[in-house]
Amino acid sequence: MTETANPIPPNELAKISRALPFWLSLVLVPLTWISALYGGWTLVLVPVATWYLFSALDAALGLNTENADLSANESDMYWYKAITLIWAPVQFVLLASLLWYVPQAEHLNTAERIGVFFGIGVLTGTVGINYSHELMHQKSKLERWMADVLLAMTLYSHFRSEHMLVHHRYVATPRDPVTARYNEGFHRFYPRVLRQCWFSAFLAEKAMLERKGLPWTDPANPFWRYWALQASFLVLAVVLGGWSGLGLFAVQASVAIWQLELVNYIEHYGLTRKHLGNSKYEHVQPRHSWNAAHRASNWLLINLQRHSDHHYKPDRRFPVLQNYGPDEAPQLPYGYPVMTMLAMVPPLWRRVMNPRVRRWRQMYYPEINDWRPYNRADNPLPR
């Protein structure tokens, strides 16, 4: 692991001034209400702030390669945990209030109403699902419950099961749907993961119950909770905004899912674990995830871009995720906001990323001469 000459000591990490930049996501909340109140050009405020403002800040502020001392404890991370804990109620109030207000707002036409909820979807996808990802990895039942509530607001509850039981176990192998294959454009990746991830998540939970001698219909199956929470939000949308509210809620959810899967696409694009024979693969290492040390976008995404360390040590809270240098993990040229925009233009994406994948292969696996089974995900499925 890349060592910081002087890691941030716990007493310094614990200062609220250190944590405050990660609270910048709250700035996006009033922007959604401004869009709803005024319509017109204000509809672009949330997407522009999320995608372009943080990209500009990345360019201005550069990289942050500091690492926190791993001896930091839960109390040292209080102010970091707080933003993830308050986000679920904040997002709920925001979504519910706008489901009530926007359908009856006479100054907004249909396109503007959709535009407002497009912006909300950017927020619930970029921030809400990302925070749910942090929460689902924690031991606290409260935090895991909040993760479920956030995911239900985007109708993507199965992401928790898929991420915890499938993605982390099988990342960079043919059995992981969300490991984007080399040369696979996002427009092919997206429908594939929408189709495969739900089934892989459900089958993973079903297999866990079978090992306990229980059928999938057992109440312990979290899918019952997922379905109940999602149904509750659908009913709430109708109660607050009528059928129009239901349609707008669906717009928000679809945009949020698109945002999530764009991030999934770039996090492991073209990276594969070496097949060792007999359906065995090497252990997950930092080199199997793209790393990005861009300062501002890591504030917005609570260090999600330190993805190499997240997969290497999934139980670490985001303040202590470690940064890796180019000698230990492949590096993205830009932060996630820019990379997700590039992903929407496959020829440009391949021009930027394919040479980096080829260099990564030569650096770590010069002994592999035939990459075709890896490119097509034709290697044997891991056990």
Coordinates of C-alpha atoms in Angstrom, one line a residue:
M1 CA 0.0 0.0 0.0
T2 CA 1.2 3.5 -0.8
E3 CA 2.2 5.0 2.5
T4 CA 1.7 8.7 3.4
A5 CA 4.8 10.1 4.9
N6 CA 2.8 11.7 7.7
P7 CA -0.6 10.0 8.0
I8 CA -3.5 12.1 9.4
P9 CA -3.5 11.3 13.1
P10 CA -6.8 10.4 14.8
N11 CA -7.1 13.6 16.8
E12 CA -6.7 15.7 13.6
L13 CA -9.1 13.5 11.6
A14 CA -11.7 13.9 14.3
K15 CA -11.9 17.7 13.8
I16 CA -15.2 18.9 12.3
S17 CA -13.2 21.1 9.9
R18 CA -11.8 18.0 8.4
A19 CA -15.2 16.4 7.9
L20 CA -17.1 19.5 6.7
P21 CA -16.1 19.2 3.0
F22 CA -17.9 15.9 2.9
W23 CA -21.1 17.7 3.8
L24 CA -21.1 19.6 0.5
S25 CA -23.8 17.3 -0.8
L26 CA -26.3 19.2 1.3
V27 CA -25.8 22.2 -1.0
L28 CA -27.5 20.3 -3.7
V29 CA -30.8 20.0 -1.7
P30 CA -31.9 23.6 -1.9
L31 CA -31.0 23.7 -5.6
T32 CA -33.8 21.1 -6.3
W33 CA -36.3 23.4 -4.6
I34 CA -35.1 26.4 -6.6
S35 CA -35.7 24.3 -9.8
A36 CA -39.2 23.5 -8.6
L37 CA -40.1 27.1 -7.6
Y38 CA -38.8 28.8 -10.8
G39 CA -38.5 26.1 -13.5
G40 CA -36.9 27.3 -16.8
W41 CA -33.2 27.5 -16.8
T42 CA -33.0 26.6 -13.1
L43 CA -33.7 23.0 -14.0
V44 CA -30.1 22.6 -15.0
L45 CA -28.8 23.6 -11.5
V46 CA -28.5 20.2 -10.0
P47 CA -27.0 18.4 -13.0
V48 CA -24.6 21.3 -13.6
A49 CA -23.5 21.5 -10.0
T50 CA -23.1 17.7 -9.7
W51 CA -21.3 17.0 -12.9
Y52 CA -19.6 20.2 -13.9
L53 CA -19.0 22.2 -10.8
F54 CA -17.3 19.3 -9.0
S55 CA -15.3 18.6 -12.2
A56 CA -14.1 22.2 -12.2
L57 CA -13.2 22.0 -8.5
D58 CA -11.2 18.8 -9.2
A59 CA -9.2 20.7 -11.9
A60 CA -8.6 23.6 -9.5
L61 CA -7.9 21.7 -6.3
G62 CA -6.0 18.7 -7.7
L63 CA -5.4 15.4 -6.0
N64 CA -5.6 14.4 -2.4
T65 CA -3.2 11.6 -1.6
E66 CA -3.2 11.9 2.2
N67 CA -4.1 8.8 4.1
A68 CA -5.7 8.7 7.6
D69 CA -4.1 6.7 10.3
L70 CA -5.8 3.4 10.5
S71 CA -5.9 3.5 14.3
A72 CA -8.8 6.0 14.1
N73 CA -11.8 4.7 16.0
E74 CA -15.6 5.2 15.7
S75 CA -15.6 8.4 17.9
D76 CA -12.9 9.9 15.7
M77 CA -15.2 9.5 12.7
Y78 CA -18.3 11.0 14.3
W79 CA -18.7 13.9 12.0
Y80 CA -18.2 11.8 8.9
K81 CA -20.8 9.2 10.0
A82 CA -23.2 12.0 10.8
I83 CA -23.6 13.1 7.1
T84 CA -24.5 9.5 6.1
L85 CA -26.9 9.2 9.0
I86 CA -28.9 12.4 8.3
W87 CA -29.1 11.9 4.6
A88 CA -32.0 9.3 4.6
P89 CA -34.4 11.7 6.5
V90 CA -33.2 14.7 4.4
Q91 CA -33.8 12.8 1.1
F92 CA -37.2 11.5 2.3
V93 CA -38.4 15.0 3.2
L94 CA -37.1 16.4 -0.1
L95 CA -38.7 13.7 -2.2
A96 CA -42.0 13.7 -0.4
S97 CA -42.4 17.4 -0.4
L98 CA -41.6 17.7 -4.1
L99 CA -44.0 14.8 -4.9
W100 CA -46.7 16.9 -3.3
Y101 CA -45.7 20.3 -4.7
V102 CA -44.6 19.7 -8.3
P103 CA -47.7 17.9 -9.7
Q104 CA -49.9 20.8 -8.6
A105 CA -47.4 23.6 -9.5
E106 CA -49.3 25.5 -12.2
H107 CA -46.2 27.5 -13.3
L108 CA -44.5 24.3 -14.4
N109 CA -45.4 22.5 -17.6
T110 CA -45.0 18.8 -18.1
A111 CA -41.5 19.0 -19.4
E112 CA -40.4 21.2 -16.5
R113 CA -41.9 18.8 -14.0
I114 CA -40.0 16.0 -15.5
G115 CA -36.9 18.2 -15.5
V116 CA -37.3 18.8 -11.7
F117 CA -37.4 15.1 -11.0
F118 CA -34.5 14.4 -13.4
G119 CA -32.5 16.6 -11.1
I120 CA -33.8 14.8 -8.1
G121 CA -32.7 11.5 -9.7
V122 CA -29.2 12.9 -10.2
L123 CA -29.2 13.7 -6.5
T124 CA -30.7 10.4 -5.2
G125 CA -28.4 8.4 -7.5
T126 CA -25.1 10.3 -7.0
V127 CA -25.6 10.9 -3.3
G128 CA -28.4 8.8 -2.0
I129 CA -27.3 5.4 -3.5
N130 CA -23.7 6.2 -2.7
Y131 CA -24.5 6.9 0.9
S132 CA -26.6 3.7 1.0
H133 CA -23.5 1.9 -0.2
E134 CA -21.5 3.2 2.8
L135 CA -24.3 2.3 5.2
M136 CA -24.9 -1.2 4.0
H137 CA -21.3 -2.1 4.7
Q138 CA -21.6 -1.2 8.4
K139 CA -22.5 -3.6 11.3
S140 CA -25.1 -1.3 12.8
K141 CA -28.7 -2.4 12.2
L142 CA -29.8 1.2 12.0
E143 CA -27.3 2.0 9.3
R144 CA -28.2 -1.1 7.3
W145 CA -31.9 -0.2 7.7
M146 CA -31.2 3.4 6.4
A147 CA -29.4 1.8 3.4
D148 CA -32.5 -0.2 2.6
V149 CA -34.7 2.9 2.9
L150 CA -32.5 5.0 0.6
L151 CA -32.4 2.2 -2.0
A152 CA -36.2 1.7 -1.8
M153 CA -36.6 5.4 -2.8
T154 CA -35.0 4.5 -6.1
L155 CA -36.7 1.1 -6.6
Y156 CA -33.3 -0.6 -6.6
S157 CA -33.3 -2.4 -3.2
H158 CA -31.8 -5.6 -4.6
F159 CA -28.5 -3.6 -5.1
R160 CA -27.7 -4.4 -1.4
S161 CA -27.8 -8.1 -1.9
E162 CA -26.1 -8.0 -5.3
H163 CA -23.3 -5.8 -4.0
M164 CA -22.7 -7.6 -0.8
L165 CA -23.1 -11.2 -1.9
V166 CA -22.1 -11.1 -5.6
H167 CA -20.1 -8.1 -6.5
H168 CA -17.6 -8.2 -3.6
R169 CA -17.1 -11.9 -3.8
Y170 CA -16.8 -12.2 -7.6
V171 CA -15.6 -8.8 -8.8
A172 CA -13.4 -9.0 -11.8
T173 CA -14.5 -12.5 -12.7
P174 CA -17.1 -13.7 -15.3
R175 CA -19.6 -14.2 -12.4
D176 CA -19.9 -10.5 -11.6
P177 CA -22.4 -8.8 -13.8
V178 CA -21.2 -5.3 -13.0
T179 CA -17.5 -5.8 -13.9
A180 CA -17.6 -4.1 -17.3
R181 CA -15.7 -6.0 -20.0
Y182 CA -13.0 -4.7 -22.1
N183 CA -14.4 -2.9 -25.2
E184 CA -18.0 -3.2 -23.8
G185 CA -19.6 0.2 -24.3
F186 CA -21.9 1.5 -21.6
H187 CA -24.9 1.2 -23.9
R188 CA -24.4 -2.6 -24.0
F189 CA -23.4 -2.8 -20.4
Y190 CA -26.4 -1.0 -19.0
P191 CA -29.2 -3.3 -20.3
R192 CA -27.1 -6.3 -19.5
V193 CA -26.7 -5.4 -15.8
L194 CA -30.3 -4.4 -15.4
R195 CA -31.3 -7.8 -16.6
Q196 CA -28.6 -9.8 -14.8
C197 CA -28.2 -8.1 -11.4
W198 CA -31.7 -8.6 -10.1
F199 CA -31.5 -12.4 -10.8
S200 CA -28.0 -12.7 -9.4
A201 CA -29.1 -10.9 -6.2
F202 CA -32.2 -13.0 -5.8
L203 CA -30.4 -16.3 -6.5
A204 CA -27.6 -15.4 -4.0
E205 CA -30.2 -14.8 -1.3
K206 CA -32.0 -18.0 -2.3
A207 CA -28.8 -20.0 -2.1
M208 CA -28.0 -18.6 1.4
L209 CA -31.5 -19.7 2.6
E210 CA -31.1 -23.2 1.0
R211 CA -27.8 -23.7 3.0
K212 CA -29.9 -23.2 6.1
G213 CA -32.5 -25.6 4.9
L214 CA -35.1 -22.8 4.2
P215 CA -37.1 -22.0 1.1
W216 CA -36.8 -18.7 -0.7
T217 CA -40.3 -17.8 0.6
D218 CA -39.0 -17.7 4.2
P219 CA -39.6 -14.4 5.9
A220 CA -35.8 -14.1 6.4
N221 CA -35.4 -13.4 2.7
P222 CA -34.6 -9.7 2.5
F223 CA -36.5 -9.4 -0.7
W224 CA -39.7 -9.4 1.3
R225 CA -38.4 -6.2 3.0
Y226 CA -37.3 -4.8 -0.3
W227 CA -40.7 -5.3 -1.9
A228 CA -42.5 -3.9 1.1
L229 CA -40.4 -0.7 1.2
Q230 CA -40.6 -0.1 -2.5
A231 CA -44.4 -0.7 -2.5
S232 CA -44.6 1.8 0.4
F233 CA -42.9 4.5 -1.6
L234 CA -45.0 3.8 -4.7
V235 CA -48.1 4.2 -2.7
L236 CA -46.7 7.4 -1.1
A237 CA -46.1 8.8 -4.5
V238 CA -49.7 8.3 -5.5
V239 CA -51.0 9.6 -2.3
L240 CA -49.0 12.8 -2.5
G241 CA -49.0 13.5 -6.2
G242 CA -51.6 11.2 -7.8
W243 CA -50.8 9.3 -11.0
S244 CA -48.6 12.2 -12.0
G245 CA -46.6 11.8 -8.8
L246 CA -46.2 8.1 -9.5
G247 CA -44.8 8.9 -13.0
L248 CA -42.4 11.6 -11.6
F249 CA -41.2 9.2 -8.9
A250 CA -40.4 6.6 -11.6
V251 CA -38.5 9.3 -13.6
Q252 CA -36.4 10.0 -10.4
A253 CA -35.8 6.3 -9.8
S254 CA -34.7 5.6 -13.4
V255 CA -32.2 8.5 -13.4
A256 CA -30.8 7.4 -10.1
I257 CA -30.3 3.8 -11.3
W258 CA -28.6 5.2 -14.5
Q259 CA -26.3 7.2 -12.3
L260 CA -25.4 4.2 -10.2
E261 CA -24.7 1.9 -13.1
L262 CA -22.5 4.6 -14.8
V263 CA -20.3 4.5 -11.7
N264 CA -20.4 0.7 -11.6
Y265 CA -19.3 0.7 -15.2
I266 CA -16.2 2.8 -14.7
E267 CA -15.0 1.3 -11.4
H268 CA -13.7 -2.0 -12.8
Y269 CA -13.8 -1.5 -16.6
G270 CA -11.5 -4.0 -18.3
L271 CA -9.9 -5.2 -15.0
T272 CA -9.9 -9.0 -14.4
R273 CA -8.5 -11.3 -11.8
K274 CA -6.2 -14.0 -13.2
H275 CA -7.8 -17.4 -13.7
L276 CA -5.6 -20.0 -11.9
G277 CA -7.3 -23.1 -13.3
N278 CA -10.0 -25.3 -12.0
S279 CA -12.4 -22.4 -11.6
K280 CA -10.1 -20.7 -9.2
Y281 CA -9.1 -17.0 -9.3
E282 CA -6.5 -15.0 -7.6
H283 CA -7.6 -13.0 -4.5
V284 CA -8.9 -9.5 -4.9
Q285 CA -6.2 -6.9 -4.8
P286 CA -6.1 -3.1 -5.1
R287 CA -5.1 -3.5 -8.8
H288 CA -8.6 -4.9 -9.6
S289 CA -10.3 -1.5 -9.2
W290 CA -9.7 1.9 -10.7
N291 CA -8.4 4.5 -8.2
A292 CA -9.0 8.2 -8.3
A293 CA -7.6 10.7 -5.9
H294 CA -9.4 13.8 -7.2
R295 CA -10.1 15.9 -4.1
A296 CA -13.5 17.6 -4.8
S297 CA -15.3 14.6 -6.3
N298 CA -14.1 12.5 -3.4
W299 CA -15.8 15.0 -1.1
L300 CA -19.1 14.6 -3.0
L301 CA -18.8 10.8 -3.2
I302 CA -17.4 10.3 0.3
N303 CA -14.2 8.7 -1.0
L304 CA -15.9 6.2 -3.2
Q305 CA -13.2 6.9 -5.8
R306 CA -10.7 5.2 -3.4
H307 CA -12.3 2.1 -4.7
S308 CA -9.2 0.0 -4.8
D309 CA -9.0 0.1 -1.0
H310 CA -12.7 -0.4 -0.6
H311 CA -12.5 -3.7 -2.4
Y312 CA -9.3 -4.7 -0.6
K313 CA -10.8 -3.8 2.8
P314 CA -14.6 -3.5 2.5
D315 CA -15.2 -2.9 6.2
R316 CA -13.3 0.4 6.4
R317 CA -15.4 3.5 6.8
F318 CA -14.9 6.1 4.1
P319 CA -12.8 8.5 6.2
V320 CA -10.0 5.9 6.5
L321 CA -10.1 4.5 3.0
Q322 CA -6.5 4.6 1.7
N323 CA -5.2 6.0 -1.5
Y324 CA -3.0 3.9 -3.8
G325 CA -0.4 5.2 -6.1
P326 CA 0.1 4.1 -9.8
D327 CA 2.6 1.4 -8.8
E328 CA -0.2 -0.5 -6.9
A329 CA -3.5 0.4 -8.5
P330 CA -4.6 1.7 -11.9
Q331 CA -5.4 5.4 -11.9
L332 CA -8.3 7.1 -13.6
P333 CA -7.3 10.3 -15.5
Y334 CA -10.2 12.3 -14.1
G335 CA -12.8 12.0 -11.3
Y336 CA -16.0 10.1 -11.6
P337 CA -18.1 13.1 -12.8
V338 CA -15.9 13.5 -15.9
M339 CA -15.5 9.8 -16.4
T340 CA -19.2 9.1 -16.3
M341 CA -19.7 11.7 -19.0
L342 CA -17.0 10.1 -21.1
A343 CA -18.7 6.7 -20.6
M344 CA -21.8 8.1 -22.4
V345 CA -19.7 8.5 -25.6
P346 CA -18.3 4.9 -26.2
P347 CA -15.7 5.9 -28.9
L348 CA -14.3 8.6 -26.7
W349 CA -14.3 6.3 -23.7
R350 CA -12.4 3.6 -25.5
R351 CA -9.9 6.1 -26.8
V352 CA -9.2 7.2 -23.2
M353 CA -9.5 3.9 -21.3
N354 CA -8.5 1.1 -23.6
P355 CA -4.8 2.1 -23.7
R356 CA -4.8 2.3 -19.9
V357 CA -6.3 -1.2 -19.7
R358 CA -3.6 -2.6 -22.0
R359 CA -0.8 -1.0 -20.0
W360 CA -2.4 -2.4 -16.8
R361 CA -2.3 -5.9 -18.4
Q362 CA 1.3 -5.6 -19.4
M363 CA 2.3 -4.3 -16.0
Y364 CA 0.6 -7.0 -13.9
Y365 CA 0.0 -10.0 -16.2
P366 CA 2.8 -10.0 -18.9
E367 CA 2.5 -13.8 -18.9
I368 CA -1.0 -13.8 -20.3
N369 CA -0.8 -13.9 -24.1
D370 CA -4.5 -14.5 -24.9
W371 CA -6.9 -12.1 -23.4
R372 CA -9.9 -13.1 -25.5
P373 CA -11.5 -15.3 -22.8
Y374 CA -11.2 -12.4 -20.3
N375 CA -12.6 -9.9 -22.9
R376 CA -15.7 -12.1 -23.6
A377 CA -16.1 -13.3 -19.9
D378 CA -15.6 -16.9 -21.3
N379 CA -13.4 -18.1 -18.5
P380 CA -14.9 -20.7 -16.1
L381 CA -17.3 -19.3 -13.5
P382 CA -15.6 -19.1 -10.1
R383 CA -16.7 -21.6 -7.4

